[in-house]
Coordinates of C-alpha atoms in Angstrom, one line a residue:
M22 CA 89.1 -91.7 78.2
T23 CA 90.4 -89.4 81.0
N24 CA 90.7 -90.7 84.8
K25 CA 89.5 -87.3 86.0
V26 CA 86.6 -87.6 88.4
R27 CA 83.6 -85.8 86.9
N28 CA 81.0 -86.0 89.9
L29 CA 82.0 -86.9 93.7
V30 CA 78.6 -87.9 95.2
V31 CA 78.3 -87.5 98.8
V32 CA 76.2 -90.2 100.5
L33 CA 75.8 -89.0 104.3
G34 CA 74.8 -91.7 107.0
D35 CA 71.2 -91.0 107.0
Q36 CA 71.0 -91.2 103.2
L37 CA 71.3 -95.0 102.5
N38 CA 68.7 -95.6 99.7
L39 CA 70.0 -96.7 96.3
D40 CA 66.9 -94.9 94.6
S41 CA 68.5 -91.7 95.9
A42 CA 68.5 -88.6 93.7
A43 CA 72.2 -88.7 93.9
F44 CA 72.6 -91.7 91.6
D45 CA 70.0 -90.5 89.0
H46 CA 73.0 -89.9 86.4
F47 CA 75.5 -91.5 88.1
D48 CA 78.3 -92.6 85.6
K49 CA 80.5 -95.8 86.7
S50 CA 83.1 -95.0 84.7
R51 CA 83.5 -91.2 85.7
D52 CA 81.7 -90.7 89.0
L53 CA 82.8 -91.7 92.4
V54 CA 80.8 -92.2 95.7
W55 CA 82.2 -90.7 98.9
M56 CA 81.5 -92.2 102.3
A57 CA 82.9 -91.6 105.7
E58 CA 82.4 -92.6 109.3
V59 CA 84.0 -89.8 111.4
R60 CA 84.6 -89.4 115.1
A61 CA 83.0 -85.7 115.4
E62 CA 79.5 -87.1 114.4
S63 CA 79.4 -89.4 117.5
T64 CA 80.8 -86.5 119.7
N65 CA 79.3 -83.7 118.5
V66 CA 76.5 -84.6 121.1
W67 CA 77.6 -87.4 123.6
S68 CA 76.0 -90.1 121.7
H69 CA 74.6 -93.2 122.9
K70 CA 76.5 -96.2 122.0
A71 CA 73.3 -97.8 120.0
R72 CA 72.8 -94.8 118.2
I73 CA 76.4 -94.5 116.6
A74 CA 76.2 -98.4 116.1
V75 CA 73.0 -98.1 114.0
F76 CA 74.4 -95.5 111.9
L77 CA 77.8 -97.3 111.6
S78 CA 76.3 -100.9 110.7
A79 CA 73.7 -99.4 108.2
M80 CA 76.5 -97.4 106.3
R81 CA 78.5 -100.6 106.0
H82 CA 76.0 -102.7 104.9
F83 CA 75.0 -100.1 102.2
R84 CA 78.8 -100.1 101.5
K85 CA 78.2 -103.9 100.8
E86 CA 75.5 -103.2 98.3
L87 CA 77.7 -100.7 96.3
E88 CA 80.3 -103.4 96.1
K89 CA 77.8 -105.6 94.9
K90 CA 76.6 -103.3 92.5
K91 CA 80.2 -102.3 91.5
F92 CA 80.0 -98.6 91.9
P93 CA 83.2 -97.3 92.5
F94 CA 83.5 -95.5 95.9
I95 CA 85.7 -94.2 98.7
Y96 CA 85.0 -95.3 102.2
R97 CA 86.9 -94.3 105.3
Q98 CA 86.4 -96.1 108.4
L99 CA 86.4 -94.7 111.6
N100 CA 89.4 -96.8 112.9
D101 CA 91.5 -96.0 109.7
M102 CA 94.7 -94.6 110.9
A103 CA 94.6 -91.5 108.4
N104 CA 90.8 -90.8 109.4
S105 CA 91.2 -87.1 110.3
G106 CA 87.9 -87.4 112.6
S107 CA 86.0 -84.6 111.0
L108 CA 83.3 -84.7 108.0
A109 CA 84.7 -81.4 106.8
G110 CA 88.4 -83.1 106.8
E111 CA 87.6 -86.2 105.3
L112 CA 85.7 -84.5 102.5
D113 CA 88.6 -81.9 101.8
L114 CA 91.2 -84.7 101.8
A115 CA 89.0 -86.2 99.0
I116 CA 88.5 -83.3 96.9
H117 CA 92.2 -82.6 96.9
E118 CA 93.2 -86.0 95.9
H119 CA 90.6 -86.8 93.5
E120 CA 89.8 -83.2 92.2
P121 CA 86.3 -83.8 91.0
V122 CA 84.6 -81.4 88.4
K123 CA 81.5 -81.3 90.8
L124 CA 80.2 -82.2 94.3
I125 CA 76.8 -83.7 94.6
V126 CA 74.9 -84.4 97.6
V127 CA 71.1 -84.8 98.6
Q128 CA 69.8 -82.2 101.0
P129 CA 71.6 -83.4 104.3
G130 CA 69.2 -84.1 107.6
E131 CA 71.2 -81.2 109.5
W132 CA 71.9 -77.7 108.8
R133 CA 75.5 -78.0 110.4
V134 CA 76.3 -80.7 107.9
L135 CA 75.1 -78.9 104.7
D136 CA 77.0 -75.7 106.0
D137 CA 80.4 -77.8 106.6
I138 CA 79.8 -79.2 102.9
Q139 CA 79.5 -75.7 101.5
R140 CA 82.3 -74.5 103.1
V141 CA 84.6 -77.1 101.8
C142 CA 83.3 -76.7 98.2
S143 CA 83.7 -72.9 98.4
N144 CA 87.4 -73.2 99.9
A145 CA 88.1 -75.8 97.3
G146 CA 86.7 -73.5 94.8
I147 CA 84.4 -76.3 93.2
P148 CA 80.6 -76.2 92.3
L149 CA 78.2 -78.0 94.7
Q150 CA 74.7 -79.5 93.6
V151 CA 72.4 -79.9 96.4
L152 CA 69.4 -82.2 95.2
A153 CA 66.0 -82.5 96.7
D154 CA 65.5 -85.5 99.0
R155 CA 62.5 -87.4 97.2
H156 CA 62.2 -89.5 100.2
F157 CA 59.9 -87.4 101.8
Y158 CA 56.1 -86.7 100.5
T159 CA 56.6 -83.0 100.5
T160 CA 59.6 -81.0 99.0
L161 CA 60.9 -78.0 100.9
D162 CA 59.1 -75.5 98.4
E163 CA 56.0 -77.2 98.7
F164 CA 55.9 -76.6 102.6
N165 CA 57.2 -73.0 102.1
Q166 CA 54.3 -72.3 99.8
H167 CA 52.1 -73.9 102.5
A168 CA 53.7 -71.5 105.1
A169 CA 53.8 -68.7 103.0
G170 CA 51.2 -65.7 104.5
R171 CA 50.2 -67.8 107.4
K172 CA 50.3 -66.3 110.8
Q173 CA 50.6 -69.7 112.8
L174 CA 51.8 -73.2 111.4
R175 CA 49.7 -75.9 112.6
M176 CA 50.1 -79.7 111.8
E177 CA 46.7 -80.5 111.5
F178 CA 46.0 -78.1 108.4
F179 CA 49.1 -79.1 106.6
Y180 CA 48.4 -82.7 107.3
R181 CA 44.9 -82.2 105.5
E182 CA 46.6 -80.7 102.8
V183 CA 49.1 -83.7 102.3
R184 CA 46.0 -86.1 102.3
R185 CA 44.5 -84.1 99.8
R186 CA 47.5 -83.9 97.2
T187 CA 48.1 -87.5 97.8
G188 CA 44.7 -89.4 98.0
I189 CA 45.8 -91.0 101.0
L190 CA 42.9 -92.4 103.0
M191 CA 40.5 -90.1 100.7
Q192 CA 37.6 -91.1 98.9
D193 CA 35.8 -88.8 96.6
G194 CA 37.8 -85.6 97.9
K195 CA 36.7 -86.5 101.5
P196 CA 38.4 -88.2 104.4
V197 CA 37.7 -92.0 104.7
G198 CA 35.4 -92.6 107.4
G199 CA 34.1 -88.9 107.4
K200 CA 36.6 -87.5 109.6
W201 CA 40.4 -86.2 109.5
N202 CA 41.4 -87.2 112.7
Y203 CA 40.6 -90.1 115.0
D204 CA 43.3 -88.6 118.0
A205 CA 40.3 -88.4 120.3
E206 CA 39.9 -92.2 120.0
N207 CA 43.5 -93.1 120.4
R208 CA 44.1 -92.3 124.2
G209 CA 43.4 -95.5 125.8
A210 CA 45.1 -96.6 128.9
F211 CA 45.7 -100.1 130.2
S212 CA 43.4 -101.6 132.9
K213 CA 45.1 -102.2 136.2
A214 CA 46.3 -105.6 134.9
G215 CA 48.5 -103.8 132.5
P216 CA 49.3 -105.1 129.0
Q217 CA 48.8 -108.8 128.0
D218 CA 50.5 -110.8 125.5
I219 CA 52.0 -107.9 123.3
P220 CA 53.8 -109.5 120.6
Q221 CA 57.3 -108.4 120.9
P222 CA 58.9 -107.0 117.8
H223 CA 60.9 -109.3 115.8
P224 CA 64.7 -109.2 116.5
F225 CA 67.4 -108.9 114.3
K226 CA 70.6 -110.8 115.4
P227 CA 73.7 -109.2 114.8
D228 CA 75.7 -110.4 111.6
A229 CA 79.3 -110.6 111.2
I230 CA 79.3 -106.8 110.1
T231 CA 77.3 -105.6 112.9
R232 CA 79.2 -107.4 115.4
A233 CA 82.4 -105.6 114.3
V234 CA 80.6 -102.4 114.8
L235 CA 79.5 -103.1 118.3
K236 CA 82.8 -104.1 119.2
L237 CA 84.4 -101.0 117.5
V238 CA 82.0 -98.4 119.5
E239 CA 82.6 -100.3 122.7
E240 CA 86.6 -99.9 122.1
T241 CA 86.1 -96.3 120.9
F242 CA 83.5 -94.8 123.0
P243 CA 83.7 -96.8 126.4
D244 CA 82.5 -93.6 128.1
H245 CA 79.6 -93.1 126.1
P246 CA 76.1 -93.4 127.5
G247 CA 74.1 -96.4 126.7
E248 CA 74.2 -100.1 126.2
L249 CA 74.9 -102.5 123.4
S250 CA 74.0 -105.9 124.7
D251 CA 70.3 -106.1 123.8
F252 CA 71.2 -104.3 120.1
D253 CA 68.8 -105.7 117.7
W254 CA 67.9 -102.8 115.2
P255 CA 67.1 -103.2 111.5
V256 CA 70.3 -102.1 109.7
T257 CA 69.5 -103.4 106.0
P258 CA 66.3 -102.6 103.9
R259 CA 65.6 -106.4 103.8
Q260 CA 65.6 -106.1 107.6
A261 CA 63.5 -102.9 107.9
K262 CA 60.7 -104.5 105.5
K263 CA 60.5 -107.5 107.8
A264 CA 60.1 -104.9 110.9
L265 CA 57.4 -103.2 109.0
H266 CA 55.5 -106.4 108.2
D267 CA 55.9 -107.5 112.0
F268 CA 54.7 -104.4 112.9
V269 CA 51.6 -104.3 110.5
G270 CA 50.6 -107.9 111.1
N271 CA 51.2 -108.0 115.1
R272 CA 50.6 -104.7 116.7
L273 CA 49.1 -101.8 114.5
A274 CA 45.6 -103.0 115.1
D275 CA 46.0 -102.1 118.9
F276 CA 48.3 -99.1 118.1
G277 CA 45.8 -96.6 118.2
D278 CA 43.8 -97.5 121.5
Y279 CA 47.4 -97.7 123.2
Q280 CA 49.8 -95.3 121.4
D281 CA 49.9 -92.6 124.5
A282 CA 49.8 -95.4 127.2
M283 CA 52.9 -96.5 129.2
W284 CA 53.8 -99.4 131.5
T285 CA 56.9 -100.3 133.4
E286 CA 59.3 -102.6 132.1
Q287 CA 57.6 -102.5 128.8
P288 CA 59.5 -100.3 126.5
F289 CA 57.7 -101.3 123.0
L290 CA 54.2 -102.1 123.8
Y291 CA 52.4 -101.6 120.5
H292 CA 54.6 -99.2 118.7
S293 CA 56.3 -99.9 115.5
R294 CA 60.3 -99.1 116.1
L295 CA 60.6 -98.1 112.4
S296 CA 61.6 -94.5 112.7
A297 CA 65.3 -95.2 112.7
A298 CA 64.7 -97.2 109.6
M299 CA 63.2 -94.5 107.9
N300 CA 65.3 -91.7 109.1
L301 CA 68.4 -93.9 107.7
K302 CA 66.4 -94.2 104.5
I303 CA 66.6 -98.1 104.4
L304 CA 62.8 -97.9 104.6
D305 CA 60.5 -96.0 102.2
P306 CA 57.8 -94.0 104.3
R307 CA 55.5 -94.9 101.4
D308 CA 56.1 -98.7 101.9
V309 CA 55.1 -98.1 105.5
V310 CA 52.0 -96.0 104.5
H311 CA 50.7 -98.4 101.9
A312 CA 51.2 -101.5 104.2
A313 CA 49.4 -99.7 106.9
I314 CA 46.1 -98.8 104.6
E315 CA 46.5 -102.3 103.1
A316 CA 46.0 -103.7 106.7
F317 CA 42.5 -101.2 107.0
E318 CA 41.4 -102.2 103.8
N319 CA 41.8 -105.9 104.5
G320 CA 40.0 -105.4 107.7
E321 CA 43.2 -106.3 109.6
A322 CA 43.4 -103.0 111.4
P323 CA 40.4 -100.3 112.4
L324 CA 40.7 -97.1 110.9
A325 CA 41.1 -95.2 114.3
A326 CA 44.6 -97.1 114.6
V327 CA 45.6 -96.6 110.8
E328 CA 45.0 -92.9 110.8
G329 CA 47.0 -92.1 113.9
F330 CA 49.9 -94.2 112.6
V331 CA 49.9 -92.6 109.1
R332 CA 49.2 -89.3 110.4
Q333 CA 52.6 -89.8 112.3
I334 CA 54.5 -90.3 109.0
I335 CA 52.5 -88.0 106.4
G336 CA 51.8 -85.3 109.1
W337 CA 54.3 -84.9 111.8
R338 CA 57.4 -86.3 110.0
E339 CA 56.9 -84.0 107.0
Y340 CA 55.8 -81.1 109.0
V341 CA 58.8 -81.1 111.5
R342 CA 61.0 -81.2 108.4
G343 CA 59.4 -78.3 106.8
V344 CA 59.7 -76.1 110.2
Y345 CA 63.5 -77.2 110.7
W346 CA 64.4 -75.9 107.1
A347 CA 62.3 -72.6 107.3
Y348 CA 63.7 -71.5 110.8
M349 CA 67.3 -72.8 110.9
P350 CA 70.0 -71.8 111.6
G351 CA 68.3 -69.5 114.5
Y352 CA 65.8 -71.8 115.4
L353 CA 68.3 -73.6 117.4
E354 CA 68.8 -70.5 119.7
R355 CA 65.2 -69.9 120.5
N356 CA 64.4 -69.8 124.2
S357 CA 60.9 -68.0 124.3
M358 CA 60.5 -69.0 128.0
S359 CA 63.9 -67.9 129.1
A360 CA 64.9 -71.4 130.4
S361 CA 68.4 -71.6 132.1
Q362 CA 68.6 -74.5 134.4
D363 CA 71.2 -77.2 133.8
L364 CA 69.7 -80.7 132.8
P365 CA 70.0 -82.9 135.7
E366 CA 72.7 -85.3 136.0
F367 CA 70.2 -88.4 136.2
Y368 CA 69.1 -87.7 132.5
W369 CA 72.3 -89.5 131.9
S370 CA 72.0 -92.1 134.5
G371 CA 68.4 -92.8 135.1
K372 CA 68.9 -92.5 138.7
T373 CA 66.1 -91.0 140.4
E374 CA 63.3 -91.8 142.6
M375 CA 60.6 -90.9 140.3
T376 CA 59.4 -94.1 138.7
C377 CA 58.3 -92.3 135.6
L378 CA 61.5 -90.9 134.7
S379 CA 63.5 -93.8 136.1
D380 CA 61.7 -96.2 133.8
A381 CA 61.5 -94.2 130.6
I382 CA 65.4 -92.8 131.1
G383 CA 66.5 -96.4 132.1
Q384 CA 65.0 -97.8 128.9
T385 CA 66.1 -95.1 126.9
L386 CA 69.8 -96.0 128.2
K387 CA 69.2 -99.7 127.5
Y388 CA 67.5 -99.6 124.1
G389 CA 68.2 -96.0 122.7
Y390 CA 64.5 -96.1 122.3
A391 CA 61.4 -94.4 124.1
H392 CA 57.8 -93.8 122.4
H393 CA 56.4 -90.5 121.9
I394 CA 54.5 -89.7 125.2
Q395 CA 57.6 -90.9 127.2
R396 CA 59.2 -88.3 125.4
L397 CA 56.6 -85.7 125.3
M398 CA 55.1 -86.1 128.6
V399 CA 57.8 -87.6 130.9
T400 CA 61.3 -86.7 130.1
G401 CA 60.3 -83.7 128.1
L402 CA 57.6 -82.4 130.4
Y403 CA 59.7 -82.4 133.6
A404 CA 62.7 -80.5 131.4
L405 CA 60.2 -77.9 130.5
L406 CA 58.4 -77.7 133.9
L407 CA 62.1 -77.2 135.8
G408 CA 63.0 -74.6 133.2
V409 CA 66.0 -76.6 131.4
D410 CA 67.8 -74.5 129.1
P411 CA 66.3 -76.1 125.9
K412 CA 69.5 -76.2 123.9
Q413 CA 70.8 -78.8 126.7
V414 CA 67.4 -80.7 126.3
H415 CA 68.0 -80.9 122.6
Q416 CA 71.4 -82.2 122.7
W417 CA 70.2 -85.0 125.3
Y418 CA 67.3 -86.0 122.9
L419 CA 69.8 -86.1 120.1
A420 CA 72.4 -88.1 121.8
V421 CA 70.4 -90.6 123.3
Y422 CA 67.8 -91.9 120.8
V423 CA 68.7 -94.4 117.7
D424 CA 66.3 -92.5 115.5
A425 CA 67.5 -88.9 116.1
V426 CA 68.4 -87.0 113.1
E427 CA 68.6 -83.1 113.7
W428 CA 65.7 -82.2 111.2
V429 CA 63.1 -84.4 113.0
E430 CA 64.6 -84.2 116.7
L431 CA 65.1 -80.6 117.1
P432 CA 61.5 -79.1 116.3
N433 CA 60.2 -81.8 118.2
T434 CA 62.2 -81.1 121.3
L435 CA 62.7 -77.3 121.3
G436 CA 59.2 -76.7 119.8
M437 CA 56.7 -79.3 120.6
S438 CA 58.1 -80.7 124.1
Q439 CA 59.9 -77.2 125.3
Y440 CA 57.8 -74.7 123.7
A441 CA 61.1 -72.5 123.3
D442 CA 60.3 -71.6 119.8
G443 CA 57.4 -69.4 121.2
G444 CA 54.6 -71.2 119.3
V445 CA 55.8 -72.1 115.9
M446 CA 55.2 -75.8 116.4
A447 CA 52.6 -75.9 119.1
S448 CA 49.7 -73.5 120.0
K449 CA 50.5 -74.2 123.8
P450 CA 53.0 -75.4 126.2
Y451 CA 52.3 -79.1 126.9
V452 CA 52.3 -78.8 130.4
A453 CA 50.2 -81.4 133.0
T454 CA 50.7 -82.4 137.0
G455 CA 51.6 -85.9 137.6
K456 CA 48.1 -86.9 137.5
Y457 CA 48.4 -87.4 133.8
I458 CA 51.1 -89.7 134.0
K459 CA 49.1 -91.4 136.8
R460 CA 46.2 -91.7 134.3
M461 CA 48.4 -93.0 131.3
S462 CA 50.6 -95.5 133.3
N463 CA 51.0 -97.6 136.3
Y464 CA 54.2 -95.4 137.2
C465 CA 52.7 -93.9 140.1
R466 CA 51.7 -97.2 141.7
N467 CA 54.8 -97.9 143.6
C468 CA 56.4 -94.4 143.4
P469 CA 57.3 -92.3 146.4
F470 CA 55.5 -89.5 145.1
D471 CA 51.8 -88.5 145.2
P472 CA 50.7 -87.0 142.1
A473 CA 47.8 -85.2 143.8
K474 CA 50.2 -83.0 145.8
A475 CA 52.1 -80.1 145.1
T476 CA 53.5 -79.9 148.6
G477 CA 55.3 -81.8 151.3
D478 CA 57.8 -84.2 151.5
D479 CA 55.8 -86.7 149.3
A480 CA 54.6 -84.2 146.8
C481 CA 55.1 -85.3 143.0
P482 CA 57.9 -82.9 141.4
F483 CA 55.8 -83.0 138.5
T484 CA 52.9 -81.5 140.4
T485 CA 54.9 -79.1 142.3
L486 CA 56.8 -77.6 139.2
Y487 CA 53.5 -77.3 137.0
W488 CA 52.0 -75.1 139.5
D489 CA 55.2 -72.9 139.8
Y490 CA 55.6 -73.1 136.0
L491 CA 52.3 -71.6 136.0
Q492 CA 53.3 -69.0 138.5
R493 CA 56.2 -67.9 136.9
H494 CA 55.2 -67.6 133.4
K495 CA 51.4 -66.4 134.3
K496 CA 52.1 -63.1 132.4
V497 CA 52.8 -65.0 129.1
L498 CA 50.5 -67.8 129.5
S499 CA 47.5 -65.8 130.3
Q500 CA 47.6 -64.3 126.8
N501 CA 47.3 -68.1 125.2
T502 CA 43.6 -68.6 125.1
R503 CA 44.4 -72.4 125.5
M504 CA 46.1 -71.9 128.4
A505 CA 43.6 -69.4 130.0
L506 CA 41.8 -72.2 132.1
Q507 CA 44.8 -73.7 133.5
V508 CA 46.2 -70.3 134.4
K509 CA 42.9 -69.2 136.0
N510 CA 43.5 -72.2 138.7
L511 CA 46.1 -70.4 140.2
D512 CA 43.4 -68.0 141.7
R513 CA 41.9 -71.3 143.7
K514 CA 45.1 -71.5 145.6
K515 CA 45.8 -69.7 148.6
P516 CA 49.0 -67.4 148.9
A517 CA 50.7 -69.3 151.4
E518 CA 50.3 -72.6 149.3
L519 CA 51.8 -70.7 146.3
A520 CA 54.6 -69.7 148.4
E521 CA 55.3 -73.0 149.7
I522 CA 55.1 -74.5 145.9
R523 CA 57.6 -71.8 144.8
K524 CA 60.1 -72.6 147.7
R525 CA 59.6 -76.6 147.0
A526 CA 60.4 -75.8 143.0
E527 CA 63.3 -73.9 144.1
E528 CA 64.8 -76.7 146.4
L529 CA 64.3 -79.1 143.5
R530 CA 66.3 -76.9 141.2
G531 CA 69.1 -76.4 143.7
S532 CA 69.3 -80.3 144.3
Y533 CA 70.2 -81.1 140.7
A534 CA 73.6 -81.5 139.3
A535 CA 74.3 -81.1 135.6
K536 CA 76.3 -83.9 133.8
P537 CA 79.8 -84.1 134.7
D538 CA 82.5 -82.7 131.9

């Protein structure tokens, strides 16, 4: 028998599932698994320490499973002396050392990574087989068929198509409960007393592998943002399953009512914290959806909550992946609103007088987490109104959240949050004054700024910048039917007030420094 490697099977840091297509025809006598921790994947963007740690810990736990199941593998650790520091460099070394006949990889989660792998294989003169990622409900071909011939892509129509095809929350060809979408029922805010007795997510105490990773990250990336003292993310399939059952049993029932609500020093509220586990592939979305639907069928959670949660998984999650691969690599360069402002330095420190931003960014730096409304309508909204270069906003989101993989993060940030794709992801820019934040949180209660004011020393910067945004983009926004009423409200303001708003907006822009090099 020859010792020549038949297939070098690449397993990336967000592909940690043994039921992956990569292992379908794996021959332990002829094939070899390849994995590598490389510095460049943590410095491509200035990654949060917790984001680095969750990837490395999950990868090392997966390596343990490979050992247990006696898979032959190569695993390069971050601190190995000979580590070249880049994915392409390590893969090239492995190819030249083992001379595989073919390289196999499941569709990566980032266009840049796929491009690197393709280039390495081309230079080495070996064939590359890219397999479909069956972790998802929808293949990329199915999404492209859905998108073909449509002038606009809208998640709601895609979501309904997925439900019809899968039968999820369907009965006799119709949606369970008679409605496709219960979003209107899922916009509750807390009373003045705030959230009461919310069961906190089950913590996962770092084991020996994770403790070693945390130490390595602190030593290797000491100047990176974020903290590790509260690191308790699930990093194995067993832990992820426990996190799922904890959420379904303790918070899902109230998730719907309060999924958009915010409260100071309450980072998790009724949210699941499952996105990182799903994006690493240590938790199958089918298991998540099944558990949520079972809770509804058993009378443990209302339909509105379950539908809203399920929509995030089989709707938004699948939709943004389709958008990403349909429009990359050019999508990354889109900037339909010609935004050019630098991202303020306080996004990396949380040091700002605005309570909403201080709280949302503070918890982001502490945990590597913020829920979707904090991302869309606090940190994202402010960057949009300020006119920040969307690529800088994208790089920040990719850097600071533990669940950030580019296929899901980029469309949500550049498209949904910043409207930089010109309407591919969203039918309108999601813009609002500070009054929205006041309605959905207690952030304004002790903030020095008044969300009702657009001018004056105590005017809320969100409100000032909202009116300035409408002025600056009036011509474009007037052509958007969903924005017509908001733009028309400009006519109610006197020229002197609009001039004062413009002046104050320019002062705000001039007061912010970008992150130091």
